[in-house]
PDB file of C-alpha atoms in Angstrom:
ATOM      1  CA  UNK A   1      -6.493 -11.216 -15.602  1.00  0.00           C
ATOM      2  CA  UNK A   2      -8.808  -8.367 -13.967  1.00  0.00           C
ATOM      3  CA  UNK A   3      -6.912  -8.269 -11.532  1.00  0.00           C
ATOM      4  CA  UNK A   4      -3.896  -8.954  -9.187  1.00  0.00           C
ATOM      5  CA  UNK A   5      -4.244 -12.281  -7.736  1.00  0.00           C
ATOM      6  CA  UNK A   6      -2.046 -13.783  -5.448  1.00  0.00           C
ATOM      7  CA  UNK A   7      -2.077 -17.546  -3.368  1.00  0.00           C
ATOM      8  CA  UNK A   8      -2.591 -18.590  -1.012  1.00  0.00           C
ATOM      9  CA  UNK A   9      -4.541 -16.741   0.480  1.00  0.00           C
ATOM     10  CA  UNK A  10      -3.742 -17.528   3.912  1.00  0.00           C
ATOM     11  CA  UNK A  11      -0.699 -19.848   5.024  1.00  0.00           C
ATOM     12  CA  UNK A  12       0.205 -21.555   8.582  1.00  0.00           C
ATOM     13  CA  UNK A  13       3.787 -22.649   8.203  1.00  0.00           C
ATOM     14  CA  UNK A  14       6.463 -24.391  11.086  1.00  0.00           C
ATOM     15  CA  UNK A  15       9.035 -21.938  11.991  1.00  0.00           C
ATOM     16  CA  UNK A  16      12.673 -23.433   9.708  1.00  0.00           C
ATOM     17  CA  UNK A  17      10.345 -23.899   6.565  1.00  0.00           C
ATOM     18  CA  UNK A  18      10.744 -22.230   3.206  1.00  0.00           C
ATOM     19  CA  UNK A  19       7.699 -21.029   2.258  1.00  0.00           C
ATOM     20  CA  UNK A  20       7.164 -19.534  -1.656  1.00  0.00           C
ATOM     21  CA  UNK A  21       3.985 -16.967  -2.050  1.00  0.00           C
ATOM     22  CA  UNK A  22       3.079 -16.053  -5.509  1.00  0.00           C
ATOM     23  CA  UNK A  23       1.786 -13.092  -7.428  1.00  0.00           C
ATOM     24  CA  UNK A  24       0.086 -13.122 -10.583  1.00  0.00           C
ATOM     25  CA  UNK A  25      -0.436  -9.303 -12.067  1.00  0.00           C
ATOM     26  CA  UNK A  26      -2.591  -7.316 -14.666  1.00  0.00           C
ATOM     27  CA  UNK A  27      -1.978  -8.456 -17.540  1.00  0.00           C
ATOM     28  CA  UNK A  28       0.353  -5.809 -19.152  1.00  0.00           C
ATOM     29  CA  UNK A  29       1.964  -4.184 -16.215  1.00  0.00           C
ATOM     30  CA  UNK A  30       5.050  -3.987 -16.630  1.00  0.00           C
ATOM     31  CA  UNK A  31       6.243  -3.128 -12.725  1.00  0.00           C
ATOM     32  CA  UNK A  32       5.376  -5.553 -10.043  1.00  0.00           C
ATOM     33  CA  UNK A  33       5.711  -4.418  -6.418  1.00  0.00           C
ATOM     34  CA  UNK A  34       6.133  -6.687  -3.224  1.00  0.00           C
ATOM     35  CA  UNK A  35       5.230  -4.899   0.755  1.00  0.00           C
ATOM     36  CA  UNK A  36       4.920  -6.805   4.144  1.00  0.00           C
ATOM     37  CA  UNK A  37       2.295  -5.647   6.131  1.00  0.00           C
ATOM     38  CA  UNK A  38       2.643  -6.009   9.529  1.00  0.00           C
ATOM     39  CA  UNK A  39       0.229  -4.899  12.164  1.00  0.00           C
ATOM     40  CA  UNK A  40       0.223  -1.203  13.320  1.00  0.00           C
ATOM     41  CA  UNK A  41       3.141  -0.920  11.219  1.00  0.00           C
ATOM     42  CA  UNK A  42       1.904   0.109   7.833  1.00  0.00           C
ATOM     43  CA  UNK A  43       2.942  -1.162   4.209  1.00  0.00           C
ATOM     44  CA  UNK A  44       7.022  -2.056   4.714  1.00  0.00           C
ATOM     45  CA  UNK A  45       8.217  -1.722   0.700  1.00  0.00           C
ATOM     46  CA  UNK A  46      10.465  -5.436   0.264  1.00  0.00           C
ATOM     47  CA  UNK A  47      11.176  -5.520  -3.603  1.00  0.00           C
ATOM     48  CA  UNK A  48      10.052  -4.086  -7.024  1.00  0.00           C
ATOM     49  CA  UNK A  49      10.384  -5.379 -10.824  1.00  0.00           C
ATOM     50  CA  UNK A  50      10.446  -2.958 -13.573  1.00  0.00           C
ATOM     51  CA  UNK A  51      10.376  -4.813 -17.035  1.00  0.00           C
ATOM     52  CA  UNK A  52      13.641  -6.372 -17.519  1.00  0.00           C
ATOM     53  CA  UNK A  53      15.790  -3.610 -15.335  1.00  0.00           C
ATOM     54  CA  UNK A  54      17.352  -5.304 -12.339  1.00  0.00           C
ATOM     55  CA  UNK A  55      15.323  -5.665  -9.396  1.00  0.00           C
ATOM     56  CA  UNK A  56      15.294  -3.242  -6.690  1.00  0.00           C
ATOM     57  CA  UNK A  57      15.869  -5.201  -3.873  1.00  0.00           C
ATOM     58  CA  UNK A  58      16.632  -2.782  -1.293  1.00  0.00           C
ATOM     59  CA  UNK A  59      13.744  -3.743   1.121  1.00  0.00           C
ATOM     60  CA  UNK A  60      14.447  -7.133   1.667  1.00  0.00           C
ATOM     61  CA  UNK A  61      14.993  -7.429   5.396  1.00  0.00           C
ATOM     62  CA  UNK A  62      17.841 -10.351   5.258  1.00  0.00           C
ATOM     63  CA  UNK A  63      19.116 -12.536   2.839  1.00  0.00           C
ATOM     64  CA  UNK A  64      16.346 -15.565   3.854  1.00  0.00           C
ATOM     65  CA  UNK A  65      14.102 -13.063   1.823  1.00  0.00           C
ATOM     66  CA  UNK A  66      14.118 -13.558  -2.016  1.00  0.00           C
ATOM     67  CA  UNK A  67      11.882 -12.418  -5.168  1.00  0.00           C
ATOM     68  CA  UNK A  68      12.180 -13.407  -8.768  1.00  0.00           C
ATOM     69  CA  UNK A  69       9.972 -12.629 -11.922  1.00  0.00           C
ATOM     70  CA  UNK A  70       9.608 -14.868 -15.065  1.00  0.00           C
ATOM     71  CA  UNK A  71       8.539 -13.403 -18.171  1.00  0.00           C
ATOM     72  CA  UNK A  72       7.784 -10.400 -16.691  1.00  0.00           C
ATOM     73  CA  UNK A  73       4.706 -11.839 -15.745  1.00  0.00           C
ATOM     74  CA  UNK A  74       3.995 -14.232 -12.589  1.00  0.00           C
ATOM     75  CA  UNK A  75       6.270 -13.474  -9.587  1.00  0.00           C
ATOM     76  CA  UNK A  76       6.900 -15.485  -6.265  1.00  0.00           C
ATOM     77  CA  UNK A  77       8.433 -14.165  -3.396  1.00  0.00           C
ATOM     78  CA  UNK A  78      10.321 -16.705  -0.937  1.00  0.00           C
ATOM     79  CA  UNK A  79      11.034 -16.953   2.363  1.00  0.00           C
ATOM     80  CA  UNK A  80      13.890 -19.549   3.962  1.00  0.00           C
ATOM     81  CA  UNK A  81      13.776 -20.934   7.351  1.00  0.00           C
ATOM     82  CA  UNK A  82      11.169 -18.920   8.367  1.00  0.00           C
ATOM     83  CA  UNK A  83      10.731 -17.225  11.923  1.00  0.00           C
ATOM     84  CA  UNK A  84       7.689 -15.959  13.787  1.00  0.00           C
ATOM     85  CA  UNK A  85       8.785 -12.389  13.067  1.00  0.00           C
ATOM     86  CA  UNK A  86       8.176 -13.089   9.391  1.00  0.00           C
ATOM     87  CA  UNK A  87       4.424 -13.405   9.941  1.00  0.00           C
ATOM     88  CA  UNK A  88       2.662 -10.902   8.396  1.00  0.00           C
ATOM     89  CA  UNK A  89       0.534 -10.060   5.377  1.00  0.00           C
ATOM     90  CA  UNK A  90       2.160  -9.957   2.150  1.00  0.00           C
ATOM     91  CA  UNK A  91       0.219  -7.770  -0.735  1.00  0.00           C
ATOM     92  CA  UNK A  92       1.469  -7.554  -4.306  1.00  0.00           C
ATOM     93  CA  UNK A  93       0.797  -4.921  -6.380  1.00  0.00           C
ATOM     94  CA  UNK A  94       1.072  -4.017 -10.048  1.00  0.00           C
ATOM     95  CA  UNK A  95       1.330  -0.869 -12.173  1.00  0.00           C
ATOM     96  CA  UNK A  96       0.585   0.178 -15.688  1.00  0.00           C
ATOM     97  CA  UNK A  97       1.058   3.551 -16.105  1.00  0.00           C
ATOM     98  CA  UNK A  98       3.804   4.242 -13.726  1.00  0.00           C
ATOM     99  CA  UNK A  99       3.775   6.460 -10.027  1.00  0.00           C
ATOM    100  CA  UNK A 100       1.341   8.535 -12.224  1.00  0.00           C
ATOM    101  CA  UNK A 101      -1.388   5.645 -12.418  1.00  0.00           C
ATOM    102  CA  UNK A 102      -0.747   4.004  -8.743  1.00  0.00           C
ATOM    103  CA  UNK A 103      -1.160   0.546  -7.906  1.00  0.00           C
ATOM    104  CA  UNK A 104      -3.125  -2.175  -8.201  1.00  0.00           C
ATOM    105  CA  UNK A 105      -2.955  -4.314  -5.291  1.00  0.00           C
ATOM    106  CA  UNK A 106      -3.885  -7.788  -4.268  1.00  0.00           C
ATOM    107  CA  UNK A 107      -5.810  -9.052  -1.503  1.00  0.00           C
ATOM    108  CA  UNK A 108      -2.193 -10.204  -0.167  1.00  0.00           C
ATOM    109  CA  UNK A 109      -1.150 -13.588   1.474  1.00  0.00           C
ATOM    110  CA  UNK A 110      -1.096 -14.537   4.884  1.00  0.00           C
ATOM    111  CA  UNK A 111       1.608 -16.156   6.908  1.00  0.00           C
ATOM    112  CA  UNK A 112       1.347 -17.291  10.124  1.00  0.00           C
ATOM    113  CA  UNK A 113       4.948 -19.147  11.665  1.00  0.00           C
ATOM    114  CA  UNK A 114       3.837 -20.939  14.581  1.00  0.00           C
TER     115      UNK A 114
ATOM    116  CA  UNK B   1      14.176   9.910   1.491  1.00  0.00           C
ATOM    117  CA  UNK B   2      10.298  10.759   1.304  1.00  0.00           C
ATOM    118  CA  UNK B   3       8.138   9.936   3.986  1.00  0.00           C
ATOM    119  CA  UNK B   4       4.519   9.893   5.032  1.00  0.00           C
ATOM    120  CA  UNK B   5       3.012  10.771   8.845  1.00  0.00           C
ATOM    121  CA  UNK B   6      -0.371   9.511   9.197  1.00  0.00           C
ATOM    122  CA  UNK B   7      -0.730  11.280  12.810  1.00  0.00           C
ATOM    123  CA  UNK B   8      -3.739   9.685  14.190  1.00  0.00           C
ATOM    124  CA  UNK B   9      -3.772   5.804  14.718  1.00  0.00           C
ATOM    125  CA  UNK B  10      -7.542   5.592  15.075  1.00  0.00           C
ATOM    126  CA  UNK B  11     -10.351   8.069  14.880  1.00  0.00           C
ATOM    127  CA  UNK B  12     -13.973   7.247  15.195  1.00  0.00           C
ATOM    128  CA  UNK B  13     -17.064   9.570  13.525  1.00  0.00           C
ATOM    129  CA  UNK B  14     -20.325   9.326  13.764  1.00  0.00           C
ATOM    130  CA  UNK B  15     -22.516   8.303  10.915  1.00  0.00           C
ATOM    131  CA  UNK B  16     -23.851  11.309   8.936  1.00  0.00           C
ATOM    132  CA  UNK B  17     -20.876  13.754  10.388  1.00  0.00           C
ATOM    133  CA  UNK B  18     -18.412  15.077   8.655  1.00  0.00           C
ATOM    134  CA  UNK B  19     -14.406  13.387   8.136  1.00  0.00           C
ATOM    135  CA  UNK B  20     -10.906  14.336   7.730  1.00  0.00           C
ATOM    136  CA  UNK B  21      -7.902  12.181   7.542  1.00  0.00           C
ATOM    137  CA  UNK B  22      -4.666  13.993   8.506  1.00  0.00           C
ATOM    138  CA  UNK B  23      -1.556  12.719   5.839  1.00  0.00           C
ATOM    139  CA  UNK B  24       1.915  15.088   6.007  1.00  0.00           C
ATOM    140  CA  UNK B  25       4.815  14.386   3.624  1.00  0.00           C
ATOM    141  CA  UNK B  26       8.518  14.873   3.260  1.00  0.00           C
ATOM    142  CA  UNK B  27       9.979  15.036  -0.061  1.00  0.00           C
ATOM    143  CA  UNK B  28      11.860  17.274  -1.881  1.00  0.00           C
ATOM    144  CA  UNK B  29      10.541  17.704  -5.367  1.00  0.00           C
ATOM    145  CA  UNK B  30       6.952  17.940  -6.558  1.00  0.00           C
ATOM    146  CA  UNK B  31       5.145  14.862  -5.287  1.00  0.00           C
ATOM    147  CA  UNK B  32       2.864  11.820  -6.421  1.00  0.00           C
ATOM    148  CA  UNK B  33       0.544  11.929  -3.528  1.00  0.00           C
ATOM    149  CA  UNK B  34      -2.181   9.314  -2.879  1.00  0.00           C
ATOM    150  CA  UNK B  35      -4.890   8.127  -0.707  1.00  0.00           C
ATOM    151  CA  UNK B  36      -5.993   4.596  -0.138  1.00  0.00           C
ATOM    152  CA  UNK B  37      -8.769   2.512   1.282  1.00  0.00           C
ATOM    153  CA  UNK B  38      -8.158  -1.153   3.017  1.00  0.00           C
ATOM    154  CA  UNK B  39     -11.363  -3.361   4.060  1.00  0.00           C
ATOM    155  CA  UNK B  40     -10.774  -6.135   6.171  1.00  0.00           C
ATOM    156  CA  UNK B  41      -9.257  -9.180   4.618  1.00  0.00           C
ATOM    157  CA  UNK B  42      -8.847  -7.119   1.517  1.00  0.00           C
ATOM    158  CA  UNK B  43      -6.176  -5.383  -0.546  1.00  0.00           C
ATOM    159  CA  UNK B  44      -5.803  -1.772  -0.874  1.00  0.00           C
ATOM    160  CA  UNK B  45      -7.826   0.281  -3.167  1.00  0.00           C
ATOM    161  CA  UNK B  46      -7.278   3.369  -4.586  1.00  0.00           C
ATOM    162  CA  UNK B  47      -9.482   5.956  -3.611  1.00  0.00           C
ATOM    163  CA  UNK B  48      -7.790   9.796  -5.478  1.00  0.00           C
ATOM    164  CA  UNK B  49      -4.173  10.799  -6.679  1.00  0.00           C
ATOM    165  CA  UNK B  50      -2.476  14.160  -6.888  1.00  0.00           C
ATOM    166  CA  UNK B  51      -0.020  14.792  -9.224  1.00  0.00           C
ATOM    167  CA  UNK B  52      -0.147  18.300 -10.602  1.00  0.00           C
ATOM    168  CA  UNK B  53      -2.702  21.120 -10.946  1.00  0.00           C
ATOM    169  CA  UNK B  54      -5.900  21.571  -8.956  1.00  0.00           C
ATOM    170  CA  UNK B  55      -5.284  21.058  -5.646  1.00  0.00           C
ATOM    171  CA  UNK B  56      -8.240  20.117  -4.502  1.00  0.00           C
ATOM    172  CA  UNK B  57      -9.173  16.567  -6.480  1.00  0.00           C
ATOM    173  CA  UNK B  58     -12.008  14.506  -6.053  1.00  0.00           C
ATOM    174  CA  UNK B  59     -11.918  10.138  -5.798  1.00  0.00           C
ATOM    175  CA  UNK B  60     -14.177   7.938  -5.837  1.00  0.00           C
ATOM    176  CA  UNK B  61     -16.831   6.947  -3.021  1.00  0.00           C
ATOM    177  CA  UNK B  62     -17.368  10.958  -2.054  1.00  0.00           C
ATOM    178  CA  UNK B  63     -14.159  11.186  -0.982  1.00  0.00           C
ATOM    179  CA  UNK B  64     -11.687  14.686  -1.610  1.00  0.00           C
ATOM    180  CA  UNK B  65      -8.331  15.463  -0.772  1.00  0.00           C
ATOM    181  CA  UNK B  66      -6.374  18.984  -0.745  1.00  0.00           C
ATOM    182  CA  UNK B  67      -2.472  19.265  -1.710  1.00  0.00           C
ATOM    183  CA  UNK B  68      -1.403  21.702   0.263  1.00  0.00           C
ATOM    184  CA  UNK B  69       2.045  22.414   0.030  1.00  0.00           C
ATOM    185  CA  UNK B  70       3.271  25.222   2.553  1.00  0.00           C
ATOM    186  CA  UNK B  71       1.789  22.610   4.743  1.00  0.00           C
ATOM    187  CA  UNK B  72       3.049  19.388   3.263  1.00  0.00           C
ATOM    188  CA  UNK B  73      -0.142  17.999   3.937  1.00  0.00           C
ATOM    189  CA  UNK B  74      -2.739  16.162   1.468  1.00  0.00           C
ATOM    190  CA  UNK B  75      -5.522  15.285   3.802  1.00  0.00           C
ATOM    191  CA  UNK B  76      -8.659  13.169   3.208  1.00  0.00           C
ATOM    192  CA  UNK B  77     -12.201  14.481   3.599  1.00  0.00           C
ATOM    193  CA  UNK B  78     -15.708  13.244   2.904  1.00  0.00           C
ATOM    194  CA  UNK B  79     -18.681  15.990   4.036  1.00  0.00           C
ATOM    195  CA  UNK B  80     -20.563  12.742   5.284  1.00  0.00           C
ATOM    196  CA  UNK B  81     -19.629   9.095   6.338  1.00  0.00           C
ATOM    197  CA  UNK B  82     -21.716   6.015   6.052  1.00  0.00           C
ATOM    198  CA  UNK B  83     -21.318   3.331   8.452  1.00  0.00           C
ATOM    199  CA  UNK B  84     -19.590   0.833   5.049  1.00  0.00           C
ATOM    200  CA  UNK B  85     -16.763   4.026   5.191  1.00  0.00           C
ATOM    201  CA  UNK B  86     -15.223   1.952   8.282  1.00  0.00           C
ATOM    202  CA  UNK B  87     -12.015   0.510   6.977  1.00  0.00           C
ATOM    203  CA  UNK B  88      -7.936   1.573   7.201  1.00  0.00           C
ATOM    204  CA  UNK B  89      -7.091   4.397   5.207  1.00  0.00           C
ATOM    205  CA  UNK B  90      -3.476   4.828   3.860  1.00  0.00           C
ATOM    206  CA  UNK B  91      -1.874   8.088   2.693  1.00  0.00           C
ATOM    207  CA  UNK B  92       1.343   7.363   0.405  1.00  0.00           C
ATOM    208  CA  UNK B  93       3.951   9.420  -1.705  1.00  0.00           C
ATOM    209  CA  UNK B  94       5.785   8.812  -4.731  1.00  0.00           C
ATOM    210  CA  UNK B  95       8.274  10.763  -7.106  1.00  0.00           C
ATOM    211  CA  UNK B  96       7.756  11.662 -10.309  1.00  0.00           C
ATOM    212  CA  UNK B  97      10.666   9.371 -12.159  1.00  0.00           C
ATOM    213  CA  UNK B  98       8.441   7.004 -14.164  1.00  0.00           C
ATOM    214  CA  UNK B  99       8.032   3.816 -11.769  1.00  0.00           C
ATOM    215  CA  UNK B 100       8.960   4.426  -9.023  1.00  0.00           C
ATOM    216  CA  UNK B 101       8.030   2.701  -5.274  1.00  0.00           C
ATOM    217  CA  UNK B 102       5.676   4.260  -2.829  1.00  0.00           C
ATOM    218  CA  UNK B 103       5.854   5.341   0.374  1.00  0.00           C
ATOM    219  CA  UNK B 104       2.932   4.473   2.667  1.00  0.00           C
ATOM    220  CA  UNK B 105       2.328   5.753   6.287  1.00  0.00           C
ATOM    221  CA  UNK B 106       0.669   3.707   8.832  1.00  0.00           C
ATOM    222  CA  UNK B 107      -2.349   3.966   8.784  1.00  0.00           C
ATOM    223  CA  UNK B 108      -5.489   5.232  10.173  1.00  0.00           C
ATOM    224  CA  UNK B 109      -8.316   3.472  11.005  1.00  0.00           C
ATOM    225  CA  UNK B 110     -11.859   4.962  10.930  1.00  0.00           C
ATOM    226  CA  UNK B 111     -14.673   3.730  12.641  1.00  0.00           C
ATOM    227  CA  UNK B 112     -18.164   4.805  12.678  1.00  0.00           C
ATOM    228  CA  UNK B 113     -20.499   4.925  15.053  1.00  0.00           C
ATOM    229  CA  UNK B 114     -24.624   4.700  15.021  1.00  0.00           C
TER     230      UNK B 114
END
């Protein structure tokens, strides 16, 4: 597509659920990025795909966090037994060119635990 | 570990005056150095990059930023804001090894005033 797109747009969930948030990038890119936005916190980096490398999964804050990428195309990031700290915005972003071309991000997803 | 200080949380400018962001960086090598702009509800767009040569390099929107880097500092400037400049502007860092993530600071958020 023209874009990164990612749904929903905005989700109320029960704390305990799973919830699964998806990310649909430029057609092409071949590295797909996932950050949690939290207020007054900035852009927190959570996982990144680069073609069919392993992922770097470094920023994933537990193990109730998970990513996963098929094709190298669509990815969806999910979240176990949520908890209220997990609300937040979650933007996607992919790349084409590398650091050297930046991202392209997403209007982001987001979750509200109540 | 790179890193990215955004020192001022929120600065507001009068329409018509003049505007610069403050953005320092840690990182050891030459860096990837960008600038971008977040409207409400929306993703982030990029607004210039640094990468090598000039140091001064232009974006889109009217907006410049300078590498300086006895200073570590790549900050944001526009010689006139309009009221639709109002949004979060992020400063982030990257290396220079083909895809890798980027490093965002927190955040500053401009507002303008009549």
């Amino acid at each position: 597509g023209a874009g990164v797109s990612q749904s929903p747009s905005n989700k109320v969930t029960e704390k305990g659920k799973d919830v699964e948030l998806r990310c649909d990038p430029i057609s092409g890119h071949t590295a797909l990025y996932w950050y949690r936005q939290s207020l007054g916190q900035g852009l927190e980096f959570l996982i990144y795909f680069q073609g069919n490398s392993a992922p770097d999964k470094s920023g994933l804050p537990s193990d109730r966090f998970s990513a996963e990428r098929t094709g190298g195309s669509v990815s969806t990031l999910t979240i176990q037994r949520t908890q209220q700290e997990d609300s937040a915005v979650y933007l996607c972003a992919s790349s084409g060119q590398g650091t050297f071309g930046g991202y392209t991000f997403g209007s982001g997803t987001r979750l509200t635990v109540v | 570990a790179q890193s990215v200080t955004q020192p001022d949380i929120h600065i507001t400018v009068s329409e018509g005056a003049s505007l610069e962001l403050r953005c320092n960086y840690s990182y050891g090598a030459t860096p990837y150095l960008f600038w971008y702009v977040q409207s409400p509800g929306q993703g982030l767009q990029l607004l210039l990059k640094y990468f090598s040569g000039d140091t001064l390099v232009q974006g889109i929107k009217g907006f410049e930023a300078e590498f300086k880097r006895s200073q570590s500092s790549f900050n944001l400037r526009k010689p006139s804001v309009h009221w639709s400049d109002a949004a979060e502007y992020f400063c982030a860092v990257g290396a220079d090894s083909g895809y890798s993530t980027l490093t965002f600071g927190k955040g500053t958020m401009l507002l303008v005033s009549p």
